[in-house]
GROMACS .gro file of C-alpha atoms in nm:
model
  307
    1UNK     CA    1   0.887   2.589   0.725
    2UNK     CA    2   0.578   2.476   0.582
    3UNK     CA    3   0.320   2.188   0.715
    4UNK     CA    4   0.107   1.977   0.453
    5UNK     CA    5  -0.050   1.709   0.510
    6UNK     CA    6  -0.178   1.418   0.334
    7UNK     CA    7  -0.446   1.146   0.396
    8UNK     CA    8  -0.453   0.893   0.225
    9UNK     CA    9  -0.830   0.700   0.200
   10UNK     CA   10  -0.715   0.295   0.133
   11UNK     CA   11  -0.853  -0.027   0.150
   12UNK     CA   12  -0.765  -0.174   0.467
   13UNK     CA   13  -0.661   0.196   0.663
   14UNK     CA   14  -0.711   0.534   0.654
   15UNK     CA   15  -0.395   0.771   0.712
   16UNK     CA   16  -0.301   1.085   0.815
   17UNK     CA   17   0.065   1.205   0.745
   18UNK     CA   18   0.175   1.570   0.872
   19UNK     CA   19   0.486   1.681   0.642
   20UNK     CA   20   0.735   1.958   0.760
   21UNK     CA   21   0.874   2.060   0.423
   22UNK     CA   22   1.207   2.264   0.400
   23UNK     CA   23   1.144   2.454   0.089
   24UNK     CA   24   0.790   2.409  -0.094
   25UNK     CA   25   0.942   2.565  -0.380
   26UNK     CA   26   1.219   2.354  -0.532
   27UNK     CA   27   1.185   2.211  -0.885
   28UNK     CA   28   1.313   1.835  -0.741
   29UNK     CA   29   1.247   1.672  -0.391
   30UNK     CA   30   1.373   1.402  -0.219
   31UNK     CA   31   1.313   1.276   0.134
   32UNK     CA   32   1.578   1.519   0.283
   33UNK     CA   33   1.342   1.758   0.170
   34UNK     CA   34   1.062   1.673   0.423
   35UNK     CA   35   0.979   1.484   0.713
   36UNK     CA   36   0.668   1.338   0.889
   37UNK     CA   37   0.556   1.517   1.198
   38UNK     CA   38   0.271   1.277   1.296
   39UNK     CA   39   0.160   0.963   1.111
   40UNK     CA   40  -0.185   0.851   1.255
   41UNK     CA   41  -0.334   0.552   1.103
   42UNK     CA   42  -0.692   0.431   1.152
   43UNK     CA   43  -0.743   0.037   1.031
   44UNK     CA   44  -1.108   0.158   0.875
   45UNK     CA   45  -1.153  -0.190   0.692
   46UNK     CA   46  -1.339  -0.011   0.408
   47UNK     CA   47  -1.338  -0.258   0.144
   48UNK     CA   48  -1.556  -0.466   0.414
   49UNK     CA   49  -1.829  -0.207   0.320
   50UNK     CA   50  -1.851  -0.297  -0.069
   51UNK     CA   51  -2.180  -0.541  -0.120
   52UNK     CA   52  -2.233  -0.683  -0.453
   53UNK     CA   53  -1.934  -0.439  -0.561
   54UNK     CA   54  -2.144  -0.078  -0.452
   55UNK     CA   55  -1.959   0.095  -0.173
   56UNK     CA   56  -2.204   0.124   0.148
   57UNK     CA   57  -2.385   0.432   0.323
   58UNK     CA   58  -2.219   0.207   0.625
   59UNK     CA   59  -1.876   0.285   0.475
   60UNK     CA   60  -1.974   0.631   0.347
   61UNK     CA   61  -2.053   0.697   0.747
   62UNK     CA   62  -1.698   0.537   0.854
   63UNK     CA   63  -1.466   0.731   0.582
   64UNK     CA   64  -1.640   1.030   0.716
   65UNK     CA   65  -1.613   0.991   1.044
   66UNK     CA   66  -1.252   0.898   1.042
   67UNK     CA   67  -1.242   1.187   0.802
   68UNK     CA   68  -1.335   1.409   1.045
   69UNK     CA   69  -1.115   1.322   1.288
   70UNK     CA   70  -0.794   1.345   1.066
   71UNK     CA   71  -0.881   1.724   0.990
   72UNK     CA   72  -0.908   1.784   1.331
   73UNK     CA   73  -0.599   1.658   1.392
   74UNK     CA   74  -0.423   1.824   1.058
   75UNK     CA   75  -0.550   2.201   1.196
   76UNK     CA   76  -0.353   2.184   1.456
   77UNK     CA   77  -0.042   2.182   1.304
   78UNK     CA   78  -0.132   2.529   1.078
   79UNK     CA   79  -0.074   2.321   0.723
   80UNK     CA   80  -0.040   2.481   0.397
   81UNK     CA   81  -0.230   2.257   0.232
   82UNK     CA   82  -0.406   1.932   0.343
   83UNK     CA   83  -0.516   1.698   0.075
   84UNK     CA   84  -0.714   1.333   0.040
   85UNK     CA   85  -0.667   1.096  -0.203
   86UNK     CA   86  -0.866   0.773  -0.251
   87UNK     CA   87  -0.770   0.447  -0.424
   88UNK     CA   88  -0.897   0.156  -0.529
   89UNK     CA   89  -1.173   0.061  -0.276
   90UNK     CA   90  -1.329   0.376  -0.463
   91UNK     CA   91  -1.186   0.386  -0.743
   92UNK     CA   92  -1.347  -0.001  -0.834
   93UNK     CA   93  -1.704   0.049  -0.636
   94UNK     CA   94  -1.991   0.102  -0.900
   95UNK     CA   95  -2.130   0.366  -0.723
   96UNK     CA   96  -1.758   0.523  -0.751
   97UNK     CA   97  -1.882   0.881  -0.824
   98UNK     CA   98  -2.169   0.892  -0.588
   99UNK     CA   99  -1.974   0.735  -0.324
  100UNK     CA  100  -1.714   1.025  -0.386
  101UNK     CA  101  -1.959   1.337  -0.355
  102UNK     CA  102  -2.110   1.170  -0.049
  103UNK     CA  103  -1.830   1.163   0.130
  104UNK     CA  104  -1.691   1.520  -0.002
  105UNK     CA  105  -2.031   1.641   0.117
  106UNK     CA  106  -2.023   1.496   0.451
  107UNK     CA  107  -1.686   1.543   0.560
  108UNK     CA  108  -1.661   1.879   0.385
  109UNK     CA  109  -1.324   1.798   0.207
  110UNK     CA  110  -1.242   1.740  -0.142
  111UNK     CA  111  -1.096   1.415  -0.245
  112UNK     CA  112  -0.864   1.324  -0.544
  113UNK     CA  113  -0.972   0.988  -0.678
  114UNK     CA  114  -0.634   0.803  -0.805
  115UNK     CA  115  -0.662   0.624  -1.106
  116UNK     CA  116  -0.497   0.300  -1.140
  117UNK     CA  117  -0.203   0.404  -1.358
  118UNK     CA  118  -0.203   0.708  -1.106
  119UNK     CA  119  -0.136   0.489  -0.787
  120UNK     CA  120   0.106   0.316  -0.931
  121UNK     CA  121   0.335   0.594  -1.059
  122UNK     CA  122   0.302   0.830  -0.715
  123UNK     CA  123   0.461   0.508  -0.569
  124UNK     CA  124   0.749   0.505  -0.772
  125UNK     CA  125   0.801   0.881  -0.718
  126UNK     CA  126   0.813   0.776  -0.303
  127UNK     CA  127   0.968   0.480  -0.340
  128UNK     CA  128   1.265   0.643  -0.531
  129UNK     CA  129   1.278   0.965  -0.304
  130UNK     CA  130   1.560   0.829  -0.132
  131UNK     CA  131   1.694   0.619  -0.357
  132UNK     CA  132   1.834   0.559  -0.718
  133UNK     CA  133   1.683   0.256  -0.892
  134UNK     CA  134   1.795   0.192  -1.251
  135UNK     CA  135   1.620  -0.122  -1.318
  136UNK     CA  136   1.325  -0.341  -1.138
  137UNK     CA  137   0.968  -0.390  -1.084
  138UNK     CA  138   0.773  -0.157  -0.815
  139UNK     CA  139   0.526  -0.366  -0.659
  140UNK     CA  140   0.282  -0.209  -0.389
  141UNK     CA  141   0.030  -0.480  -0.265
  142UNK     CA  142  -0.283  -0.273  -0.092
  143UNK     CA  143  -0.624  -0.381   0.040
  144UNK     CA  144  -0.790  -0.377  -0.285
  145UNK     CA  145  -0.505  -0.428  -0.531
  146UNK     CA  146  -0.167  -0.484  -0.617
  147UNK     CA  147  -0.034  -0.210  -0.840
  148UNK     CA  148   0.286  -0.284  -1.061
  149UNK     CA  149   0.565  -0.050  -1.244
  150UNK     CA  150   0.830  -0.152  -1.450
  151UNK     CA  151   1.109   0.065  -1.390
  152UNK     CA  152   1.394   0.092  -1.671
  153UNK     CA  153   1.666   0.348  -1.681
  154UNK     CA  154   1.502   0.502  -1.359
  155UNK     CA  155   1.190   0.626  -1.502
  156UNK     CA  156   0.809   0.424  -1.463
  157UNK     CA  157   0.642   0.254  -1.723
  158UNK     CA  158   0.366   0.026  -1.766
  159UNK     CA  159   0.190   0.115  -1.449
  160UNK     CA  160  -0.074  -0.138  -1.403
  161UNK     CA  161  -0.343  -0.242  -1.121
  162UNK     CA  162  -0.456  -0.573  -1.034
  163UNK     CA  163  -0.754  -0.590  -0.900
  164UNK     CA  164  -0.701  -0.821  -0.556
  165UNK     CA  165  -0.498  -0.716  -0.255
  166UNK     CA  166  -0.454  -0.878   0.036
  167UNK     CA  167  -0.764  -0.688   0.200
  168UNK     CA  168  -0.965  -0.852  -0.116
  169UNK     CA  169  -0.781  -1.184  -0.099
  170UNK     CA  170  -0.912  -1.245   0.307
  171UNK     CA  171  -1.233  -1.155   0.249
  172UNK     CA  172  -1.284  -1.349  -0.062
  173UNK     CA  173  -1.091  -1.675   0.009
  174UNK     CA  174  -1.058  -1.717   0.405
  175UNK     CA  175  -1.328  -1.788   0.625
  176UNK     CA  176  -1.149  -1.766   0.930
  177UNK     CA  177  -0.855  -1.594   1.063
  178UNK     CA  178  -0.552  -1.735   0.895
  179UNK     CA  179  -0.593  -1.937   0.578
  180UNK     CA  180  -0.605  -2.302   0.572
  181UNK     CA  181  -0.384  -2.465   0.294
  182UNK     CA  182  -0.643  -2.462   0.020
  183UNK     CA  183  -0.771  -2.155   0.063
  184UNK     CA  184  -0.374  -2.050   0.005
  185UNK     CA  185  -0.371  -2.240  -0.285
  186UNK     CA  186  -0.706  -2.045  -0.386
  187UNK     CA  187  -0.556  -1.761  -0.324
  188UNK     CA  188  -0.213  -1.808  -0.522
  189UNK     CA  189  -0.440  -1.962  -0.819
  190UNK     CA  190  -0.696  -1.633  -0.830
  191UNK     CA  191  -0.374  -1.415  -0.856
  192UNK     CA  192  -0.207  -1.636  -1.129
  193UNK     CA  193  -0.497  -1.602  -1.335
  194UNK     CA  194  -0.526  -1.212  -1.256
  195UNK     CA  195  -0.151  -1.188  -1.315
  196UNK     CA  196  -0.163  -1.383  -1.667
  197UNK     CA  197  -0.416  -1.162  -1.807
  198UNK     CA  198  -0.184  -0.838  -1.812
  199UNK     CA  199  -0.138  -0.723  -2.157
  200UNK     CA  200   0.236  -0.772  -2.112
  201UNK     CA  201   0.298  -0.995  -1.804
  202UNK     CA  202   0.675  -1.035  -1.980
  203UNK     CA  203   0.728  -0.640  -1.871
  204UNK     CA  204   0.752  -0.737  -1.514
  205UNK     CA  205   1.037  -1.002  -1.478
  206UNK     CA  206   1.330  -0.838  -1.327
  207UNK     CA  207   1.619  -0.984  -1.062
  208UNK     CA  208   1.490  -0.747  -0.851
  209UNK     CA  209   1.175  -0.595  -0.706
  210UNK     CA  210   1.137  -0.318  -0.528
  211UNK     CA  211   0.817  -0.361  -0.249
  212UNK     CA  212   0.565  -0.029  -0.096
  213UNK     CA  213   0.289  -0.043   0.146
  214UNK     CA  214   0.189  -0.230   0.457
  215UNK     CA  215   0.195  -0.589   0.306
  216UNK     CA  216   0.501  -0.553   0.227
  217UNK     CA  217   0.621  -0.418   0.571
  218UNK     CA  218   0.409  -0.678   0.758
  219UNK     CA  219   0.600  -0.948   0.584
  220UNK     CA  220   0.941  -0.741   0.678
  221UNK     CA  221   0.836  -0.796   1.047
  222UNK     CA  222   0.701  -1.161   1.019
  223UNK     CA  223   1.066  -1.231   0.904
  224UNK     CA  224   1.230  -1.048   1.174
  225UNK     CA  225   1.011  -1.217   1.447
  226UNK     CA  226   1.038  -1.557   1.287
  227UNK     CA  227   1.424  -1.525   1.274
  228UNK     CA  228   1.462  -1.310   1.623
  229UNK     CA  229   1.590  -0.994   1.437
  230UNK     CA  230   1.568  -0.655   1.624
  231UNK     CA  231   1.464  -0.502   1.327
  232UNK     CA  232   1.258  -0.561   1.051
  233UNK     CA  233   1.528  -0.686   0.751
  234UNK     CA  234   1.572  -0.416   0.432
  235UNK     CA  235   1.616  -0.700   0.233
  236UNK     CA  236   1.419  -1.006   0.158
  237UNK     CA  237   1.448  -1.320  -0.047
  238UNK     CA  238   1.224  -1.531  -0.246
  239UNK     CA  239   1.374  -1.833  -0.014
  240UNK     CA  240   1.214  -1.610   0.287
  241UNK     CA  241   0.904  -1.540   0.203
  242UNK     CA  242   0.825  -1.929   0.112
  243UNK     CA  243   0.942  -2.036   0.467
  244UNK     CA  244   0.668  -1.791   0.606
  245UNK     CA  245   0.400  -1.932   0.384
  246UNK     CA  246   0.542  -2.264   0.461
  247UNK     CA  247   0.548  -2.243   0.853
  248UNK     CA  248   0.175  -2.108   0.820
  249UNK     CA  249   0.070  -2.466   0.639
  250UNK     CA  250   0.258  -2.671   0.883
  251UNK     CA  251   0.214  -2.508   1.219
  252UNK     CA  252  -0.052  -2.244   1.191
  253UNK     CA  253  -0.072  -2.221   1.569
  254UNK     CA  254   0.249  -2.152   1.653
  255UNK     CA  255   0.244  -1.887   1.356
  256UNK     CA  256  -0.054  -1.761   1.458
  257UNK     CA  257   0.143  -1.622   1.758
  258UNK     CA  258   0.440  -1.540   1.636
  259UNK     CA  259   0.177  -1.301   1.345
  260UNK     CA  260   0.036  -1.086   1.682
  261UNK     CA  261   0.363  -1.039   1.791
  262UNK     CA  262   0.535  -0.910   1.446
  263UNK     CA  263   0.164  -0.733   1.311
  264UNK     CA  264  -0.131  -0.758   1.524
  265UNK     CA  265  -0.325  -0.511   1.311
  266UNK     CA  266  -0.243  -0.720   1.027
  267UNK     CA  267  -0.274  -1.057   1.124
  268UNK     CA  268  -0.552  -1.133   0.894
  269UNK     CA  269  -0.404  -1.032   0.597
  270UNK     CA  270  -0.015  -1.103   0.652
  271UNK     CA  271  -0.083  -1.401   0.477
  272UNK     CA  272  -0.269  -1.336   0.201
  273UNK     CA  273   0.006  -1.076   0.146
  274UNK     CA  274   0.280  -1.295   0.140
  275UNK     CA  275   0.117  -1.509  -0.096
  276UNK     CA  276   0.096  -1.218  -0.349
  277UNK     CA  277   0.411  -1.157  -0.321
  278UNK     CA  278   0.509  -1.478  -0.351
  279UNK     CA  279   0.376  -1.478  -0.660
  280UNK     CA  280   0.505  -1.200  -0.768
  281UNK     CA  281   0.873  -1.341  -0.730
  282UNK     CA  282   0.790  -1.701  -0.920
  283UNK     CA  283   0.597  -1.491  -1.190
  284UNK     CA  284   0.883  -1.201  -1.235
  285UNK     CA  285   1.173  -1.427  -1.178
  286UNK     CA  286   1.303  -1.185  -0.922
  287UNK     CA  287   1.551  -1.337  -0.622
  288UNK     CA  288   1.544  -1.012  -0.407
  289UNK     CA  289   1.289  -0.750  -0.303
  290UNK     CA  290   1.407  -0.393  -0.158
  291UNK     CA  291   1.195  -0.305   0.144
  292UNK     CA  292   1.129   0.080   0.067
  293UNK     CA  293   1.101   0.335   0.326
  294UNK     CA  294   0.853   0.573   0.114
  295UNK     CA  295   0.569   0.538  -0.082
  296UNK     CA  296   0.201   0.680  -0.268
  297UNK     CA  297   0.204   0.919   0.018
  298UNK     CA  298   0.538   1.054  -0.026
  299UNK     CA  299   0.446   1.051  -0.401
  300UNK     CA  300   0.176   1.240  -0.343
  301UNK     CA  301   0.338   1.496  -0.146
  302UNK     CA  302   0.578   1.539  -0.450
  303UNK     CA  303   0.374   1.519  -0.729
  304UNK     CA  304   0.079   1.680  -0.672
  305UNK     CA  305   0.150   1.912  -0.358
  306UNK     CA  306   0.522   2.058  -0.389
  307UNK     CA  307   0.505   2.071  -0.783
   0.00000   0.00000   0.00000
């Protein structure tokens, strides 16, 4: 069986998954199809290297190098194919192009630049490799942005990207490591705005959303340490995610702890992520959010690789 592997260049990390693939060559796949081999993640930080909104030779130098490292890694599992895509620490830099070819160049690999509308439809093709989902809003909250897809009659539509993420939101808005109340507020009121000035914000409101990416995992595992579950819940409530933001304002110490223990790696943007998607529920008038398994990676894999 086949090997291909994917890395995917983000915001806040930079991984590398190894797929074993059954059979390359079916017209439809779903995540009995494939599984990961190795998943190696490097927390890169990237969007820390974009001054003045112009992505860094200091960056350039650490995509590379982790880069680098990932092929190494890939070659020794013989892969078919190994691709990298990029997304919106890139994609939004104004040196986007040259920032691209410089780290092509370097690294000596070729690298897929994701548009916006892109990102957000690969993630409904993961998220919905294992599952059926007739009606809802995808939301995948990155470093750099939070991309959304309305999802009616199980097919994407209005794929759109807003342009903070909880990467973005940190660095912007908090001066230490966990936000202070106002800078929450600041926070919650910068994605508002962002939120309100979608061309059809009205698309979006569902019962339901259904949740992608690390944000949305680290808040899985705040909820699981704050409540002393084994595992991290598939299921979450609007209800659930206030009482994290809520025990951050009243006893950020004792939260503080409790974040290291659930998502170390995360810590400084667990919040900021929870915020967004607390948004997210007031503004879509949604009551549950699906923890999904799969994601832009798996998407990915589908999409552009097996297809």
């Amino acid at each position: 069986m086949p090997n291909y592997a994917v890395v995917d260049l983000g915001s806040n990390s930079i991984r590398l998954v190894v797929y074993d693939v059954k059979d390359a060559h079916k017209r439809t796949c779903t995540n009995k199809d494939f599984k990961s081999l190795i998943n190696d993640k490097v927390m890169a930080g990237l969007s820390a290297y974009v001054v003045d909104g112009v992505f860094t030779q200091d960056g350039i130098d650490r995509a590379v190098s982790v880069l680098r490292g990932h092929a190494k890694r890939a070659r020794y599992f013989d892969c078919e194919k190994m691709e990298v895509f990029a997304t919106a620490v890139i994609r939004n830099a104004l040196n986007c192009e040259e920032a691209v070819a410089a780290i092509e160049e370097a690294a000596e690999l070729p690298i897929s630049l994701l548009s916006a509308t892109d990102e957000a439809h690969l993630g409904f093709v993961g998220a919905t490799c294992d599952r059926a989902v007739e009606r809802g809003t995808l939301v995948d909250i990155g470093g750099g942005s939070t991309e959304l897809t309305r999802i009616e009659s199980s097919l994407d539509f209005d794929n759109a990207s807003i342009g903070q993420g909880s990467l973005s939101s940190f660095a912007q808005h908090v001066r230490a490591i966990l936000p202070t109340p106002g800078e929450m507020d600041a926070i919650a009121e910068a994605f508002r705005k962002r939120f309100a000035g979608l061309p059809n914000s009205d698309a979006y409101r569902s019962e339901a959303l259904y949740g992608i990416g690390g944000s949305v995992r680290a808040a899985a595992k705040m909820h699981a340490q704050a409540t002393g579950a084994a595992v991290r819940p598939k299921t979450m409530t609007k209800q659930q995610i206030h009482a994290i933001l809520a025990w951050c304002r009243t006893d950020p110490d004792t939260f503080a702890h409790a974040a290291l223990k659930a998502s170390a790696e995360r810590v400084h943007t667990l919040v900021p992520g929870c915020i967004i998607l607390g948004e997210l529920f007031d503004a879509c008038g949604a009551e549950r959010l699906d923890v999904c398994k799969y994601g832009v990676r798996e998407g990915y894999l589908i999409d552009r690789m097996l297809r």
